[in-house]
């Protein structure tokens, strides 16, 4: 992948966010030319500034809901590969601002697809949705790519809608059957689970909640839903899937257009309580108390079936749950306590993962 991405023009939406900052750093290490399109970072601290990314890429602070602004960026920058991550990604915030969530996640995605359709430079597009796009039956079976979509909360429904819109663009404008005649780009949808790793300080997420309680406010970690089982995975796991997928699409593997699940190994489907215990063990602190809050519905059990990615793409999750926790909490430990240069430390984690 390193050779492939060298000198490629890659546009990332959501590059100021948690996953986008990691993706930007990986691509910079591979000497890709990165263009970033997002709102300015909205947490303090944030990984985008910690890694000093603004100075290393072509940076746009621009709203994906603004179609004219997106058109101009695509015309000026002529990206070859597009990773679309920009979104309002928090379930609980989607209850406070359903319309903002719907407009960013649905129309923002439609705008990105529309400008990709018009841009002759674009060859490969990966649209990032989520495991929450599936109609959640709260059962133990894992969801496959062709299972029905749904969404109880506004976030899940907005992502399911974005997924459906993307599929419609694939059928209508990026149909693999018309590839090379009517269009020259291939599009895929990537659905991942609960992503963790160093450098996330978002609201209403377990890891940032743990970190802020320990290092910012010196309080107990409050856990809303201790028995909820989530598919925890380190951020580099789904990112490696997105990167593999974009490369294959660029290389004209038209059969790979469509939806993909990128979930963790079975041992990483664990409860919030088990994860909080693991954090306490690694950090040596982090007492938690359970403060149930059922006022806003959140899914309890969600498993992804990743057999398609394993069999067809050759992707698979590499890290055990223990390794995922170690990478995550040791990153914060280094940031707050050990003080090794954080860009170097982040790159060390990236390099050891890639190896
Ligand atoms: N973190 C997870 O556990 C997880 C799990 C599954 C899917 N996802 C998906 O992955 C993607 C990235 O998530 P994240 O955790 O990095 O989120 P994040 O909140 O850290 O980052 C979101 C990014 O989107 C940008 N953004 C938001 N609204 C925008 C707008 N209107 N215009 C332009 N940019 C806008 C933000 O500026 C930021 O760069 C999202 O699409 C999310 O739905 C995340």
mmCIF file of C-alpha atoms and ligand atoms in Angstrom:
data_model
loop_
_atom_site.group_PDB
_atom_site.id
_atom_site.type_symbol
_atom_site.label_atom_id
_atom_site.label_comp_id
_atom_site.label_asym_id
_atom_site.label_seq_id
_atom_site.Cartn_x
_atom_site.Cartn_y
_atom_site.Cartn_z
ATOM 1 C CA UNK A 1 0.000 0.000 0.000
ATOM 2 C CA UNK A 2 2.908 2.310 0.744
ATOM 3 C CA UNK A 3 4.070 2.145 -2.869
ATOM 4 C CA UNK A 4 0.557 2.499 -4.175
ATOM 5 C CA UNK A 5 -0.337 5.606 -2.180
ATOM 6 C CA UNK A 6 2.960 7.427 -2.780
ATOM 7 C CA UNK A 7 2.212 10.658 -4.682
ATOM 8 C CA UNK A 8 -1.487 9.819 -5.053
ATOM 9 C CA UNK A 9 -3.840 12.739 -4.557
ATOM 10 C CA UNK A 10 -6.165 11.646 -1.759
ATOM 11 C CA UNK A 11 -9.064 13.726 -0.475
ATOM 12 C CA UNK A 12 -10.360 12.961 3.018
ATOM 13 C CA UNK A 13 -13.542 14.500 4.390
ATOM 14 C CA UNK A 14 -13.603 14.498 8.186
ATOM 15 C CA UNK A 15 -9.806 14.755 8.397
ATOM 16 C CA UNK A 16 -9.977 16.883 11.557
ATOM 17 C CA UNK A 17 -11.832 14.115 13.419
ATOM 18 C CA UNK A 18 -10.529 11.109 15.311
ATOM 19 C CA UNK A 19 -10.463 8.569 12.482
ATOM 20 C CA UNK A 20 -9.663 11.172 9.834
ATOM 21 C CA UNK A 21 -6.560 12.353 11.710
ATOM 22 C CA UNK A 22 -5.194 8.796 11.951
ATOM 23 C CA UNK A 23 -5.938 8.230 8.261
ATOM 24 C CA UNK A 24 -4.225 11.489 7.325
ATOM 25 C CA UNK A 25 -1.144 10.526 9.338
ATOM 26 C CA UNK A 26 -0.923 7.084 7.690
ATOM 27 C CA UNK A 27 -1.211 8.612 4.218
ATOM 28 C CA UNK A 28 1.379 11.290 4.994
ATOM 29 C CA UNK A 29 3.772 8.560 6.121
ATOM 30 C CA UNK A 30 3.268 6.973 2.716
ATOM 31 C CA UNK A 31 3.936 10.311 0.982
ATOM 32 C CA UNK A 32 0.455 10.695 -0.445
ATOM 33 C CA UNK A 33 -0.679 14.210 -1.285
ATOM 34 C CA UNK A 34 -3.514 14.746 1.175
ATOM 35 C CA UNK A 35 -6.360 17.217 0.780
ATOM 36 C CA UNK A 36 -8.604 17.554 3.840
ATOM 37 C CA UNK A 37 -12.173 18.902 3.925
ATOM 38 C CA UNK A 38 -13.895 19.291 7.301
ATOM 39 C CA UNK A 39 -15.101 21.685 9.907
ATOM 40 C CA UNK A 40 -12.439 22.933 12.300
ATOM 41 C CA UNK A 41 -11.712 20.516 15.175
ATOM 42 C CA UNK A 42 -14.394 20.701 17.856
ATOM 43 C CA UNK A 43 -12.690 19.177 20.892
ATOM 44 C CA UNK A 44 -9.896 20.429 23.064
ATOM 45 C CA UNK A 45 -7.416 18.763 22.846
ATOM 46 C CA UNK A 46 -7.724 17.105 19.429
ATOM 47 C CA UNK A 47 -5.529 14.758 17.422
ATOM 48 C CA UNK A 48 -5.524 16.984 14.330
ATOM 49 C CA UNK A 49 -3.660 19.731 16.171
ATOM 50 C CA UNK A 50 -1.572 17.359 18.274
ATOM 51 C CA UNK A 51 -0.173 15.773 15.091
ATOM 52 C CA UNK A 52 0.319 19.204 13.472
ATOM 53 C CA UNK A 53 -1.597 18.045 10.391
ATOM 54 C CA UNK A 54 -2.811 21.417 9.145
ATOM 55 C CA UNK A 55 0.664 22.443 8.034
ATOM 56 C CA UNK A 56 1.341 19.125 6.289
ATOM 57 C CA UNK A 57 -1.647 18.899 3.953
ATOM 58 C CA UNK A 58 -3.885 21.023 1.735
ATOM 59 C CA UNK A 59 -6.437 22.024 4.335
ATOM 60 C CA UNK A 60 -10.014 23.220 3.843
ATOM 61 C CA UNK A 61 -12.327 24.087 6.713
ATOM 62 C CA UNK A 62 -15.552 23.853 4.763
ATOM 63 C CA UNK A 63 -19.047 22.459 5.313
ATOM 64 C CA UNK A 64 -19.900 19.400 3.192
ATOM 65 C CA UNK A 65 -23.496 20.651 3.038
ATOM 66 C CA UNK A 66 -22.281 23.489 0.833
ATOM 67 C CA UNK A 67 -22.408 21.930 -2.640
ATOM 68 C CA UNK A 68 -20.838 24.915 -4.407
ATOM 69 C CA UNK A 69 -17.891 24.921 -2.004
ATOM 70 C CA UNK A 70 -17.402 21.165 -2.543
ATOM 71 C CA UNK A 71 -17.527 21.612 -6.333
ATOM 72 C CA UNK A 72 -14.838 24.280 -6.182
ATOM 73 C CA UNK A 73 -12.549 22.172 -3.980
ATOM 74 C CA UNK A 74 -12.863 19.169 -6.306
ATOM 75 C CA UNK A 75 -12.254 21.296 -9.397
ATOM 76 C CA UNK A 76 -9.210 22.970 -7.829
ATOM 77 C CA UNK A 77 -7.687 19.864 -6.260
ATOM 78 C CA UNK A 78 -8.553 17.092 -8.718
ATOM 79 C CA UNK A 79 -8.402 14.210 -6.213
ATOM 80 C CA UNK A 80 -7.959 10.644 -7.485
ATOM 81 C CA UNK A 81 -9.099 8.850 -4.334
ATOM 82 C CA UNK A 82 -11.793 10.016 -1.908
ATOM 83 C CA UNK A 83 -12.431 8.830 1.641
ATOM 84 C CA UNK A 84 -15.664 10.308 2.968
ATOM 85 C CA UNK A 85 -15.677 10.274 6.772
ATOM 86 C CA UNK A 86 -17.210 13.660 7.627
ATOM 87 C CA UNK A 87 -20.337 13.224 9.722
ATOM 88 C CA UNK A 88 -22.112 14.057 12.920
ATOM 89 C CA UNK A 89 -21.189 10.659 14.424
ATOM 90 C CA UNK A 90 -22.588 10.646 17.968
ATOM 91 C CA UNK A 91 -25.870 8.838 18.686
ATOM 92 C CA UNK A 92 -26.758 10.933 21.739
ATOM 93 C CA UNK A 93 -26.033 14.241 20.004
ATOM 94 C CA UNK A 94 -28.331 13.163 17.184
ATOM 95 C CA UNK A 95 -31.256 13.343 19.643
ATOM 96 C CA UNK A 96 -30.376 16.973 20.426
ATOM 97 C CA UNK A 97 -29.893 17.959 16.803
ATOM 98 C CA UNK A 98 -31.715 15.490 14.539
ATOM 99 C CA UNK A 99 -31.970 17.856 11.591
ATOM 100 C CA UNK A 100 -28.304 18.870 11.729
ATOM 101 C CA UNK A 101 -27.374 15.175 11.901
ATOM 102 C CA UNK A 102 -29.641 14.264 8.990
ATOM 103 C CA UNK A 103 -28.507 17.136 6.797
ATOM 104 C CA UNK A 104 -24.781 16.527 7.367
ATOM 105 C CA UNK A 105 -24.929 12.775 7.150
ATOM 106 C CA UNK A 106 -27.403 12.400 4.293
ATOM 107 C CA UNK A 107 -27.162 15.537 2.140
ATOM 108 C CA UNK A 108 -23.463 15.965 2.955
ATOM 109 C CA UNK A 109 -22.859 12.445 1.625
ATOM 110 C CA UNK A 110 -25.046 13.101 -1.420
ATOM 111 C CA UNK A 111 -23.024 16.263 -2.134
ATOM 112 C CA UNK A 112 -19.744 14.345 -1.989
ATOM 113 C CA UNK A 113 -21.118 11.674 -4.333
ATOM 114 C CA UNK A 114 -22.428 14.345 -6.673
ATOM 115 C CA UNK A 115 -19.064 16.112 -6.934
ATOM 116 C CA UNK A 116 -17.303 12.754 -7.375
ATOM 117 C CA UNK A 117 -19.688 12.073 -10.263
ATOM 118 C CA UNK A 118 -18.748 15.349 -11.934
ATOM 119 C CA UNK A 119 -14.991 15.173 -11.273
ATOM 120 C CA UNK A 120 -13.128 13.305 -13.993
ATOM 121 C CA UNK A 121 -10.057 12.972 -11.761
ATOM 122 C CA UNK A 122 -11.814 10.690 -9.232
ATOM 123 C CA UNK A 123 -11.211 6.956 -9.692
ATOM 124 C CA UNK A 124 -11.978 5.462 -6.312
ATOM 125 C CA UNK A 125 -14.392 6.463 -3.540
ATOM 126 C CA UNK A 126 -14.931 4.911 -0.110
ATOM 127 C CA UNK A 127 -17.970 6.158 1.800
ATOM 128 C CA UNK A 128 -17.736 5.452 5.512
ATOM 129 C CA UNK A 129 -21.010 4.591 7.226
ATOM 130 C CA UNK A 130 -21.277 2.375 10.332
ATOM 131 C CA UNK A 131 -22.454 -0.920 11.800
ATOM 132 C CA UNK A 132 -25.464 1.023 13.086
ATOM 133 C CA UNK A 133 -26.973 1.136 9.587
ATOM 134 C CA UNK A 134 -28.456 -2.341 10.128
ATOM 135 C CA UNK A 135 -31.992 -2.796 11.332
ATOM 136 C CA UNK A 136 -30.946 -3.909 14.791
ATOM 137 C CA UNK A 137 -32.812 -6.955 16.022
ATOM 138 C CA UNK A 138 -30.734 -7.122 19.227
ATOM 139 C CA UNK A 139 -29.886 -10.748 18.617
ATOM 140 C CA UNK A 140 -26.680 -12.774 18.657
ATOM 141 C CA UNK A 141 -26.415 -13.296 14.910
ATOM 142 C CA UNK A 142 -23.947 -11.111 13.075
ATOM 143 C CA UNK A 143 -25.213 -8.787 10.335
ATOM 144 C CA UNK A 144 -24.204 -9.401 6.749
ATOM 145 C CA UNK A 145 -23.805 -6.762 4.061
ATOM 146 C CA UNK A 146 -27.113 -7.700 2.436
ATOM 147 C CA UNK A 147 -29.212 -7.565 5.628
ATOM 148 C CA UNK A 148 -31.951 -4.905 5.817
ATOM 149 C CA UNK A 149 -30.986 -1.418 6.930
ATOM 150 C CA UNK A 150 -32.828 0.602 9.546
ATOM 151 C CA UNK A 151 -32.127 2.878 12.464
ATOM 152 C CA UNK A 152 -33.928 3.659 15.704
ATOM 153 C CA UNK A 153 -32.099 6.878 16.623
ATOM 154 C CA UNK A 154 -31.537 9.820 14.256
ATOM 155 C CA UNK A 155 -27.819 9.035 13.864
ATOM 156 C CA UNK A 156 -28.391 5.420 12.820
ATOM 157 C CA UNK A 157 -31.189 6.339 10.451
ATOM 158 C CA UNK A 158 -29.113 9.148 8.911
ATOM 159 C CA UNK A 159 -26.267 6.729 8.253
ATOM 160 C CA UNK A 160 -28.625 4.070 6.901
ATOM 161 C CA UNK A 161 -30.071 6.724 4.604
ATOM 162 C CA UNK A 162 -26.562 7.796 3.533
ATOM 163 C CA UNK A 163 -25.832 4.147 2.812
ATOM 164 C CA UNK A 164 -28.994 3.817 0.692
ATOM 165 C CA UNK A 165 -28.215 7.061 -1.160
ATOM 166 C CA UNK A 166 -24.698 5.785 -1.882
ATOM 167 C CA UNK A 167 -26.085 2.525 -3.166
ATOM 168 C CA UNK A 168 -28.425 4.452 -5.421
ATOM 169 C CA UNK A 169 -25.494 6.489 -6.794
ATOM 170 C CA UNK A 170 -23.620 3.227 -7.383
ATOM 171 C CA UNK A 171 -26.565 1.758 -9.333
ATOM 172 C CA UNK A 172 -27.352 4.948 -11.220
ATOM 173 C CA UNK A 173 -24.043 6.687 -11.889
ATOM 174 C CA UNK A 174 -21.163 4.425 -10.846
ATOM 175 C CA UNK A 175 -22.587 1.122 -11.974
ATOM 176 C CA UNK A 176 -19.734 -1.406 -12.304
ATOM 177 C CA UNK A 177 -21.322 -2.645 -15.550
ATOM 178 C CA UNK A 178 -20.825 0.776 -17.111
ATOM 179 C CA UNK A 179 -17.312 1.211 -15.772
ATOM 180 C CA UNK A 180 -14.901 2.373 -18.461
ATOM 181 C CA UNK A 181 -17.715 3.406 -20.814
ATOM 182 C CA UNK A 182 -20.074 5.778 -18.967
ATOM 183 C CA UNK A 183 -17.863 6.584 -15.953
ATOM 184 C CA UNK A 184 -14.376 5.968 -14.600
ATOM 185 C CA UNK A 185 -14.889 5.744 -10.857
ATOM 186 C CA UNK A 186 -15.815 2.892 -8.527
ATOM 187 C CA UNK A 187 -17.549 3.414 -5.195
ATOM 188 C CA UNK A 188 -17.701 1.279 -2.044
ATOM 189 C CA UNK A 189 -19.376 1.608 1.337
ATOM 190 C CA UNK A 190 -17.457 0.706 4.508
ATOM 191 C CA UNK A 191 -19.284 -0.203 7.733
ATOM 192 C CA UNK A 192 -17.249 -0.517 10.916
ATOM 193 C CA UNK A 193 -18.067 -0.955 14.578
ATOM 194 C CA UNK A 194 -17.087 0.987 17.679
ATOM 195 C CA UNK A 195 -13.687 2.370 16.911
ATOM 196 C CA UNK A 196 -11.241 3.149 19.688
ATOM 197 C CA UNK A 197 -7.645 4.333 19.872
ATOM 198 C CA UNK A 198 -5.555 7.195 21.146
ATOM 199 C CA UNK A 199 -6.514 10.771 20.393
ATOM 200 C CA UNK A 200 -10.310 10.743 20.703
ATOM 201 C CA UNK A 201 -11.893 13.325 23.003
ATOM 202 C CA UNK A 202 -15.423 13.334 21.562
ATOM 203 C CA UNK A 203 -18.490 13.682 23.783
ATOM 204 C CA UNK A 204 -20.565 10.680 24.867
ATOM 205 C CA UNK A 205 -17.974 8.075 23.943
ATOM 206 C CA UNK A 206 -16.680 5.625 26.493
ATOM 207 C CA UNK A 207 -12.906 5.965 25.980
ATOM 208 C CA UNK A 208 -12.916 9.795 25.952
ATOM 209 C CA UNK A 209 -15.240 9.694 28.997
ATOM 210 C CA UNK A 210 -12.750 7.482 30.836
ATOM 211 C CA UNK A 211 -9.797 9.657 29.843
ATOM 212 C CA UNK A 212 -11.473 12.951 30.728
ATOM 213 C CA UNK A 213 -12.621 11.614 34.111
ATOM 214 C CA UNK A 214 -9.103 10.475 34.961
ATOM 215 C CA UNK A 215 -6.954 13.237 33.502
ATOM 216 C CA UNK A 216 -9.192 16.326 33.254
ATOM 217 C CA UNK A 217 -11.682 16.278 36.106
ATOM 218 C CA UNK A 218 -10.264 13.665 38.494
ATOM 219 C CA UNK A 219 -13.700 12.119 39.005
ATOM 220 C CA UNK A 220 -15.315 8.710 38.693
ATOM 221 C CA UNK A 221 -16.001 7.449 35.218
ATOM 222 C CA UNK A 222 -19.763 7.367 34.724
ATOM 223 C CA UNK A 223 -21.056 4.399 32.797
ATOM 224 C CA UNK A 224 -24.576 4.534 31.399
ATOM 225 C CA UNK A 225 -25.000 1.079 29.990
ATOM 226 C CA UNK A 226 -22.481 -1.417 31.496
ATOM 227 C CA UNK A 227 -23.835 -4.588 29.908
ATOM 228 C CA UNK A 228 -24.039 -3.206 26.351
ATOM 229 C CA UNK A 229 -21.852 -5.335 24.072
ATOM 230 C CA UNK A 230 -20.028 -3.480 21.308
ATOM 231 C CA UNK A 231 -17.678 -4.574 18.544
ATOM 232 C CA UNK A 232 -14.604 -2.673 19.795
ATOM 233 C CA UNK A 233 -11.799 -2.283 17.327
ATOM 234 C CA UNK A 234 -8.639 -0.259 17.109
ATOM 235 C CA UNK A 235 -8.878 2.607 14.640
ATOM 236 C CA UNK A 236 -6.079 1.212 12.468
ATOM 237 C CA UNK A 237 -8.093 -1.960 11.779
ATOM 238 C CA UNK A 238 -10.974 -0.435 9.787
ATOM 239 C CA UNK A 239 -8.625 2.165 8.279
ATOM 240 C CA UNK A 240 -6.505 -0.628 6.812
ATOM 241 C CA UNK A 241 -9.694 -2.040 5.280
ATOM 242 C CA UNK A 242 -10.687 1.331 3.796
ATOM 243 C CA UNK A 243 -7.183 1.744 2.359
ATOM 244 C CA UNK A 244 -7.149 -1.744 0.830
ATOM 245 C CA UNK A 245 -10.582 -1.201 -0.649
ATOM 246 C CA UNK A 246 -9.698 2.182 -2.204
ATOM 247 C CA UNK A 247 -6.559 0.704 -3.755
ATOM 248 C CA UNK A 248 -8.453 -2.220 -5.269
ATOM 249 C CA UNK A 249 -11.145 0.078 -6.675
ATOM 250 C CA UNK A 250 -8.461 2.319 -8.140
ATOM 251 C CA UNK A 251 -7.016 -0.798 -9.754
ATOM 252 C CA UNK A 252 -10.360 -1.341 -11.496
ATOM 253 C CA UNK A 253 -11.617 -4.293 -9.438
ATOM 254 C CA UNK A 254 -15.184 -3.433 -10.282
ATOM 255 C CA UNK A 255 -16.598 -6.479 -8.513
ATOM 256 C CA UNK A 256 -15.562 -4.842 -5.208
ATOM 257 C CA UNK A 257 -17.979 -1.951 -5.610
ATOM 258 C CA UNK A 258 -20.703 -2.114 -2.929
ATOM 259 C CA UNK A 259 -20.900 -2.569 0.841
ATOM 260 C CA UNK A 260 -18.281 -4.022 3.219
ATOM 261 C CA UNK A 261 -18.276 -4.823 6.923
ATOM 262 C CA UNK A 262 -15.043 -4.220 8.820
ATOM 263 C CA UNK A 263 -15.570 -5.574 12.327
ATOM 264 C CA UNK A 264 -13.281 -7.028 14.982
ATOM 265 C CA UNK A 265 -12.422 -10.569 16.014
ATOM 266 C CA UNK A 266 -14.944 -12.426 18.148
ATOM 267 C CA UNK A 267 -12.965 -11.822 21.334
ATOM 268 C CA UNK A 268 -13.548 -8.074 20.929
ATOM 269 C CA UNK A 269 -17.323 -8.249 21.271
ATOM 270 C CA UNK A 270 -17.318 -7.385 24.949
ATOM 271 C CA UNK A 271 -19.380 -5.305 27.322
ATOM 272 C CA UNK A 272 -18.738 -1.712 28.331
ATOM 273 C CA UNK A 273 -18.033 -3.009 31.856
ATOM 274 C CA UNK A 274 -15.230 -5.333 30.655
ATOM 275 C CA UNK A 275 -13.671 -2.482 28.688
ATOM 276 C CA UNK A 276 -13.808 -0.141 31.694
ATOM 277 C CA UNK A 277 -12.117 -2.815 33.831
ATOM 278 C CA UNK A 278 -9.408 -3.198 31.182
ATOM 279 C CA UNK A 279 -8.802 0.553 31.167
ATOM 280 C CA UNK A 280 -8.383 0.576 34.938
ATOM 281 C CA UNK A 281 -5.861 -2.225 34.742
ATOM 282 C CA UNK A 282 -3.669 -0.524 32.130
ATOM 283 C CA UNK A 283 -3.876 3.012 33.483
ATOM 284 C CA UNK A 284 -3.707 1.993 37.132
ATOM 285 C CA UNK A 285 -6.694 4.236 37.855
ATOM 286 C CA UNK A 286 -10.221 4.905 36.663
ATOM 287 C CA UNK A 287 -12.826 3.842 39.216
ATOM 288 C CA UNK A 288 -16.224 3.840 37.591
ATOM 289 C CA UNK A 289 -19.765 4.097 38.831
ATOM 290 C CA UNK A 290 -22.865 2.988 37.036
ATOM 291 C CA UNK A 291 -25.307 5.737 36.305
ATOM 292 C CA UNK A 292 -28.030 4.197 34.153
ATOM 293 C CA UNK A 293 -29.619 6.567 31.709
ATOM 294 C CA UNK A 294 -32.322 5.048 29.572
ATOM 295 C CA UNK A 295 -33.885 8.325 28.464
ATOM 296 C CA UNK A 296 -32.226 8.006 25.063
ATOM 297 C CA UNK A 297 -32.361 4.631 23.352
ATOM 298 C CA UNK A 298 -28.997 3.165 22.375
ATOM 299 C CA UNK A 299 -28.527 -0.240 20.789
ATOM 300 C CA UNK A 300 -27.384 -3.031 23.101
ATOM 301 C CA UNK A 301 -25.989 -5.733 20.891
ATOM 302 C CA UNK A 302 -24.632 -5.435 17.399
ATOM 303 C CA UNK A 303 -22.352 -7.910 15.661
ATOM 304 C CA UNK A 304 -20.825 -7.599 12.222
ATOM 305 C CA UNK A 305 -20.185 -10.540 9.933
ATOM 306 C CA UNK A 306 -16.815 -9.928 8.258
ATOM 307 C CA UNK A 307 -16.572 -13.040 6.114
ATOM 308 C CA UNK A 308 -16.913 -11.079 2.888
ATOM 309 C CA UNK A 309 -13.924 -8.842 3.704
ATOM 310 C CA UNK A 310 -11.871 -11.888 4.731
ATOM 311 C CA UNK A 311 -12.753 -14.029 1.710
ATOM 312 C CA UNK A 312 -12.917 -11.446 -1.068
ATOM 313 C CA UNK A 313 -10.698 -8.539 -0.021
ATOM 314 C CA UNK A 314 -8.141 -10.505 1.977
ATOM 315 C CA UNK A 315 -8.601 -8.140 4.940
ATOM 316 C CA UNK A 316 -8.852 -9.420 8.471
ATOM 317 C CA UNK A 317 -8.635 -7.936 11.960
ATOM 318 C CA UNK A 318 -5.138 -8.367 13.352
ATOM 319 C CA UNK A 319 -5.367 -7.307 16.975
ATOM 320 C CA UNK A 320 -6.728 -9.165 19.965
ATOM 321 C CA UNK A 321 -8.960 -7.271 22.386
ATOM 322 C CA UNK A 322 -6.036 -7.027 24.811
ATOM 323 C CA UNK A 323 -3.741 -5.540 22.132
ATOM 324 C CA UNK A 324 -6.481 -3.091 21.160
ATOM 325 C CA UNK A 325 -6.790 -1.900 24.749
ATOM 326 C CA UNK A 326 -3.012 -1.686 25.187
ATOM 327 C CA UNK A 327 -2.577 0.438 22.060
ATOM 328 C CA UNK A 328 -5.453 2.692 23.070
ATOM 329 C CA UNK A 329 -4.685 3.380 26.712
ATOM 330 C CA UNK A 330 -0.906 3.400 26.326
ATOM 331 C CA UNK A 331 -1.329 6.172 23.766
ATOM 332 C CA UNK A 332 -3.150 8.331 26.353
ATOM 333 C CA UNK A 333 -0.707 7.315 29.058
ATOM 334 C CA UNK A 334 2.120 8.518 26.884
ATOM 335 C CA UNK A 335 0.292 11.748 26.050
ATOM 336 C CA UNK A 336 -0.531 12.640 29.656
ATOM 337 C CA UNK A 337 2.228 10.969 31.644
ATOM 338 C CA UNK A 338 5.268 9.711 29.755
ATOM 339 C CA UNK A 339 5.742 12.608 27.367
ATOM 340 C CA UNK A 340 7.457 10.838 24.437
ATOM 341 C CA UNK A 341 7.029 12.967 21.284
ATOM 342 C CA UNK A 342 3.451 12.204 20.355
ATOM 343 C CA UNK A 343 3.901 12.265 16.581
ATOM 344 C CA UNK A 344 6.743 9.774 16.917
ATOM 345 C CA UNK A 345 4.734 7.689 19.360
ATOM 346 C CA UNK A 346 1.707 7.665 17.050
ATOM 347 C CA UNK A 347 3.919 6.655 14.118
ATOM 348 C CA UNK A 348 5.443 3.897 16.221
ATOM 349 C CA UNK A 349 1.969 2.472 16.778
ATOM 350 C CA UNK A 350 1.138 2.807 13.086
ATOM 351 C CA UNK A 351 4.372 1.120 12.026
ATOM 352 C CA UNK A 352 4.064 -1.756 14.463
ATOM 353 C CA UNK A 353 0.481 -2.343 13.349
ATOM 354 C CA UNK A 354 1.444 -2.303 9.669
ATOM 355 C CA UNK A 355 4.323 -4.677 10.279
HETATM 356 N N1 LIG B 1 -15.729 6.474 15.939
HETATM 357 C C1 LIG B 1 -16.503 5.405 15.794
HETATM 358 O O1 LIG B 1 -16.646 4.584 16.700
HETATM 359 C C2 LIG B 1 -17.228 5.169 14.487
HETATM 360 C C3 LIG B 1 -17.866 3.942 14.295
HETATM 361 C C4 LIG B 1 -18.514 3.698 13.090
HETATM 362 C C5 LIG B 1 -18.516 4.666 12.106
HETATM 363 N N2 LIG B 1 -17.899 5.870 12.319
HETATM 364 C C6 LIG B 1 -17.925 6.841 11.240
HETATM 365 O O2 LIG B 1 -16.598 7.224 10.926
HETATM 366 C C7 LIG B 1 -16.555 8.587 10.536
HETATM 367 C C8 LIG B 1 -15.561 9.358 11.368
HETATM 368 O O3 LIG B 1 -15.917 9.280 12.732
HETATM 369 P P1 LIG B 1 -15.016 9.919 13.899
HETATM 370 O O4 LIG B 1 -15.148 9.040 15.051
HETATM 371 O O5 LIG B 1 -13.668 10.222 13.375
HETATM 372 O O6 LIG B 1 -15.824 11.272 14.190
HETATM 373 P P2 LIG B 1 -15.298 12.713 14.636
HETATM 374 O O7 LIG B 1 -16.448 13.414 15.277
HETATM 375 O O8 LIG B 1 -14.035 12.596 15.398
HETATM 376 O O9 LIG B 1 -15.004 13.429 13.250
HETATM 377 C C9 LIG B 1 -16.037 13.898 12.430
HETATM 378 C C10 LIG B 1 -15.430 14.706 11.297
HETATM 379 O O10 LIG B 1 -16.496 15.148 10.451
HETATM 380 C C11 LIG B 1 -16.365 16.547 10.253
HETATM 381 N N3 LIG B 1 -17.676 17.153 10.037
HETATM 382 C C12 LIG B 1 -18.784 17.048 10.819
HETATM 383 N N4 LIG B 1 -19.786 17.752 10.267
HETATM 384 C C13 LIG B 1 -19.300 18.317 9.118
HETATM 385 C C14 LIG B 1 -19.835 19.151 8.118
HETATM 386 N N5 LIG B 1 -21.113 19.550 8.145
HETATM 387 N N6 LIG B 1 -19.037 19.536 7.100
HETATM 388 C C15 LIG B 1 -17.740 19.136 7.035
HETATM 389 N N7 LIG B 1 -17.178 18.336 7.952
HETATM 390 C C16 LIG B 1 -17.945 17.925 8.980
HETATM 391 C C17 LIG B 1 -15.719 17.065 11.534
HETATM 392 O O11 LIG B 1 -15.137 18.347 11.315
HETATM 393 C C18 LIG B 1 -14.694 15.967 11.780
HETATM 394 O O12 LIG B 1 -13.575 16.189 10.968
HETATM 395 C C19 LIG B 1 -17.985 9.098 10.639
HETATM 396 O O13 LIG B 1 -18.580 9.000 9.370
HETATM 397 C C20 LIG B 1 -18.641 8.130 11.603
HETATM 398 O O14 LIG B 1 -20.028 8.057 11.419
HETATM 399 C C21 LIG B 1 -17.259 6.126 13.498
#
